Amino acid sequence: MDTGVSWKEKPEVKKQKYSIEYYPGTSRLMIIEGMSAPAVSEKLDVRTGLLYRWRKEHLAELAGSNRGK
């Protein structure tokens, strides 16, 4: 599909940076409170794919910390 805009002319996309404390909080919304990723995405303006990744990482971290107990 030709949009008439060259890839060189597309505006620069800035990446949003989130603090490390932000990750567990967003995954808790999905894990503990049962919110869907699309609902959290809309509420916090974070990409859905990123939320799924954070949840996966958070669950892996929790599983790792429970192995030593």
CSV table of N, CA and C in Angstrom, one decimal:
chain,number,residue,atom,x,y,z
A,1,MET,N,0.8,-1.2,0.0
A,1,MET,CA,0.0,0.0,0.0
A,1,MET,C,0.9,1.2,0.0
A,2,ASP,N,0.7,2.1,-0.9
A,2,ASP,CA,1.5,3.3,-1.0
A,2,ASP,C,0.8,4.4,-0.3
A,3,THR,N,1.4,5.0,0.7
A,3,THR,CA,0.8,6.0,1.5
A,3,THR,C,1.2,7.4,1.0
A,4,GLY,N,2.2,7.4,0.1
A,4,GLY,CA,2.7,8.7,-0.4
A,4,GLY,C,3.8,9.3,0.5
A,5,VAL,N,4.1,8.6,1.6
A,5,VAL,CA,5.1,9.1,2.5
A,5,VAL,C,6.3,8.2,2.5
A,6,SER,N,7.4,8.7,2.3
A,6,SER,CA,8.6,7.9,2.3
A,6,SER,C,9.0,7.5,3.8
A,7,TRP,N,9.6,6.4,4.0
A,7,TRP,CA,10.0,6.0,5.4
A,7,TRP,C,10.9,7.0,6.0
A,8,LYS,N,11.7,7.7,5.1
A,8,LYS,CA,12.6,8.7,5.6
A,8,LYS,C,11.9,9.9,6.1
A,9,GLU,N,10.6,10.1,5.7
A,9,GLU,CA,9.9,11.3,6.0
A,9,GLU,C,9.0,11.1,7.3
A,10,LYS,N,9.0,9.9,7.8
A,10,LYS,CA,8.1,9.6,8.9
A,10,LYS,C,8.7,10.3,10.2
A,11,PRO,N,7.9,10.8,11.0
A,11,PRO,CA,8.4,11.4,12.2
A,11,PRO,C,9.0,10.4,13.2
A,12,GLU,N,10.0,10.9,13.9
A,12,GLU,CA,10.7,10.1,14.9
A,12,GLU,C,9.7,9.7,16.0
A,13,VAL,N,9.7,8.4,16.4
A,13,VAL,CA,8.9,7.9,17.5
A,13,VAL,C,9.7,7.9,18.7
A,14,LYS,N,9.3,8.5,19.8
A,14,LYS,CA,10.0,8.5,21.0
A,14,LYS,C,9.5,7.4,21.9
A,15,LYS,N,10.5,6.7,22.5
A,15,LYS,CA,10.2,5.6,23.4
A,15,LYS,C,9.9,6.1,24.7
A,16,GLN,N,8.8,5.6,25.3
A,16,GLN,CA,8.5,6.0,26.7
A,16,GLN,C,9.3,5.1,27.6
A,17,LYS,N,9.9,5.7,28.7
A,17,LYS,CA,10.7,4.9,29.6
A,17,LYS,C,9.9,4.9,30.9
A,18,TYR,N,9.8,3.7,31.5
A,18,TYR,CA,9.1,3.5,32.8
A,18,TYR,C,10.1,3.1,33.9
A,19,SER,N,9.9,3.5,35.1
A,19,SER,CA,10.7,3.1,36.2
A,19,SER,C,10.5,1.7,36.5
A,20,ILE,N,11.5,1.0,37.1
A,20,ILE,CA,11.5,-0.4,37.4
A,20,ILE,C,10.3,-0.7,38.5
A,21,GLU,N,10.0,0.3,39.3
A,21,GLU,CA,8.9,0.1,40.2
A,21,GLU,C,7.5,0.1,39.5
A,22,TYR,N,7.5,0.5,38.3
A,22,TYR,CA,6.2,0.5,37.6
A,22,TYR,C,5.8,-0.9,37.1
A,23,TYR,N,6.7,-1.7,36.8
A,23,TYR,CA,6.4,-3.0,36.3
A,23,TYR,C,5.6,-3.9,37.2
A,24,PRO,N,6.0,-4.1,38.5
A,24,PRO,CA,5.2,-5.0,39.3
A,24,PRO,C,3.8,-4.5,39.6
A,25,GLY,N,3.6,-3.2,39.7
A,25,GLY,CA,2.3,-2.6,39.9
A,25,GLY,C,1.4,-2.8,38.7
A,26,THR,N,1.9,-2.8,37.5
A,26,THR,CA,1.0,-3.0,36.4
A,26,THR,C,0.6,-4.5,36.3
A,27,SER,N,1.6,-5.4,36.6
A,27,SER,CA,1.3,-6.8,36.5
A,27,SER,C,0.4,-7.2,37.6
A,28,ARG,N,0.4,-6.6,38.8
A,28,ARG,CA,-0.5,-6.9,39.9
A,28,ARG,C,-1.9,-6.5,39.5
A,29,LEU,N,-2.1,-5.5,38.7
A,29,LEU,CA,-3.5,-5.1,38.3
A,29,LEU,C,-4.1,-6.3,37.5
A,30,MET,N,-3.3,-6.9,36.7
A,30,MET,CA,-3.8,-8.0,35.9
A,30,MET,C,-3.8,-9.3,36.7
A,31,ILE,N,-2.8,-9.6,37.5
A,31,ILE,CA,-2.8,-10.9,38.3
A,31,ILE,C,-3.7,-10.9,39.5
A,32,ILE,N,-3.6,-9.9,40.3
A,32,ILE,CA,-4.4,-9.9,41.6
A,32,ILE,C,-5.8,-9.3,41.4
A,33,GLU,N,-5.9,-8.2,40.7
A,33,GLU,CA,-7.2,-7.5,40.5
A,33,GLU,C,-8.0,-8.1,39.4
A,34,GLY,N,-7.3,-8.9,38.5
A,34,GLY,CA,-8.1,-9.5,37.4
A,34,GLY,C,-8.4,-8.6,36.3
A,35,MET,N,-7.7,-7.5,36.2
A,35,MET,CA,-8.0,-6.6,35.0
A,35,MET,C,-7.4,-7.2,33.8
A,36,SER,N,-8.0,-7.0,32.6
A,36,SER,CA,-7.4,-7.5,31.4
A,36,SER,C,-6.3,-6.5,30.9
A,37,ALA,N,-5.4,-7.1,30.2
A,37,ALA,CA,-4.3,-6.2,29.7
A,37,ALA,C,-4.8,-5.0,28.8
A,38,PRO,N,-5.8,-5.2,28.0
A,38,PRO,CA,-6.4,-4.1,27.3
A,38,PRO,C,-7.0,-3.0,28.2
A,39,ALA,N,-7.6,-3.4,29.3
A,39,ALA,CA,-8.1,-2.4,30.2
A,39,ALA,C,-7.0,-1.7,30.9
A,40,VAL,N,-6.0,-2.4,31.4
A,40,VAL,CA,-4.8,-1.7,32.0
A,40,VAL,C,-4.1,-0.8,31.0
A,41,SER,N,-4.0,-1.3,29.8
A,41,SER,CA,-3.4,-0.5,28.7
A,41,SER,C,-4.1,0.8,28.5
A,42,GLU,N,-5.4,0.8,28.5
A,42,GLU,CA,-6.2,2.0,28.3
A,42,GLU,C,-6.1,2.9,29.5
A,43,LYS,N,-6.1,2.3,30.7
A,43,LYS,CA,-6.1,3.1,31.9
A,43,LYS,C,-4.7,3.8,32.1
A,44,LEU,N,-3.6,3.1,31.8
A,44,LEU,CA,-2.3,3.6,32.1
A,44,LEU,C,-1.6,4.1,30.8
A,45,ASP,N,-2.2,4.0,29.7
A,45,ASP,CA,-1.6,4.4,28.4
A,45,ASP,C,-0.2,3.7,28.2
A,46,VAL,N,-0.2,2.3,28.3
A,46,VAL,CA,0.9,1.5,28.1
A,46,VAL,C,0.5,0.4,27.1
A,47,ARG,N,1.4,0.1,26.1
A,47,ARG,CA,1.1,-0.9,25.1
A,47,ARG,C,0.8,-2.2,25.7
A,48,THR,N,-0.2,-2.9,25.2
A,48,THR,CA,-0.7,-4.2,25.7
A,48,THR,C,0.4,-5.2,25.6
A,49,GLY,N,1.2,-5.3,24.6
A,49,GLY,CA,2.3,-6.2,24.5
A,49,GLY,C,3.3,-6.1,25.6
A,50,LEU,N,3.6,-4.8,26.0
A,50,LEU,CA,4.5,-4.5,27.0
A,50,LEU,C,4.0,-5.0,28.4
A,51,LEU,N,2.7,-4.9,28.6
A,51,LEU,CA,2.0,-5.4,29.8
A,51,LEU,C,2.1,-6.9,29.9
A,52,TYR,N,1.9,-7.6,28.8
A,52,TYR,CA,2.1,-9.0,28.8
A,52,TYR,C,3.5,-9.4,29.2
A,53,ARG,N,4.5,-8.7,28.6
A,53,ARG,CA,5.9,-9.0,28.9
A,53,ARG,C,6.2,-8.8,30.4
A,54,TRP,N,5.7,-7.7,30.9
A,54,TRP,CA,6.0,-7.4,32.3
A,54,TRP,C,5.3,-8.4,33.2
A,55,ARG,N,4.1,-8.8,32.9
A,55,ARG,CA,3.4,-9.8,33.7
A,55,ARG,C,4.2,-11.2,33.7
A,56,LYS,N,4.7,-11.6,32.5
A,56,LYS,CA,5.5,-12.8,32.4
A,56,LYS,C,6.8,-12.7,33.2
A,57,GLU,N,7.5,-11.6,33.1
A,57,GLU,CA,8.7,-11.4,33.9
A,57,GLU,C,8.4,-11.4,35.4
A,58,HIS,N,7.3,-10.7,35.8
A,58,HIS,CA,7.0,-10.7,37.2
A,58,HIS,C,6.7,-12.0,37.8
A,59,LEU,N,5.9,-12.8,37.0
A,59,LEU,CA,5.5,-14.2,37.4
A,59,LEU,C,6.8,-15.1,37.5
A,60,ALA,N,7.7,-14.9,36.6
A,60,ALA,CA,9.0,-15.7,36.6
A,60,ALA,C,9.8,-15.3,37.9
A,61,GLU,N,9.8,-14.0,38.2
A,61,GLU,CA,10.5,-13.5,39.3
A,61,GLU,C,9.9,-14.1,40.6
A,62,LEU,N,8.6,-14.1,40.7
A,62,LEU,CA,7.9,-14.6,41.9
A,62,LEU,C,8.2,-16.1,42.0
A,63,ALA,N,8.2,-16.8,40.9
A,63,ALA,CA,8.4,-18.3,40.9
A,63,ALA,C,9.8,-18.6,41.4
A,64,GLY,N,10.8,-17.8,40.9
A,64,GLY,CA,12.2,-17.9,41.3
A,64,GLY,C,12.4,-17.7,42.8
A,65,SER,N,11.7,-16.7,43.4
A,65,SER,CA,11.9,-16.3,44.8
A,65,SER,C,11.2,-17.4,45.7
A,66,ASN,N,10.2,-18.1,45.2
A,66,ASN,CA,9.5,-19.1,46.0
A,66,ASN,C,10.3,-20.4,46.0
A,67,ARG,N,11.2,-20.6,45.1
A,67,ARG,CA,11.9,-21.9,45.1
A,67,ARG,C,12.8,-22.1,46.3
A,68,GLY,N,13.4,-21.0,46.8
A,68,GLY,CA,14.3,-21.1,47.9
A,68,GLY,C,13.6,-21.3,49.3
A,69,LYS,N,12.3,-21.3,49.3
A,69,LYS,CA,11.5,-21.4,50.5
A,69,LYS,C,11.0,-22.8,50.8
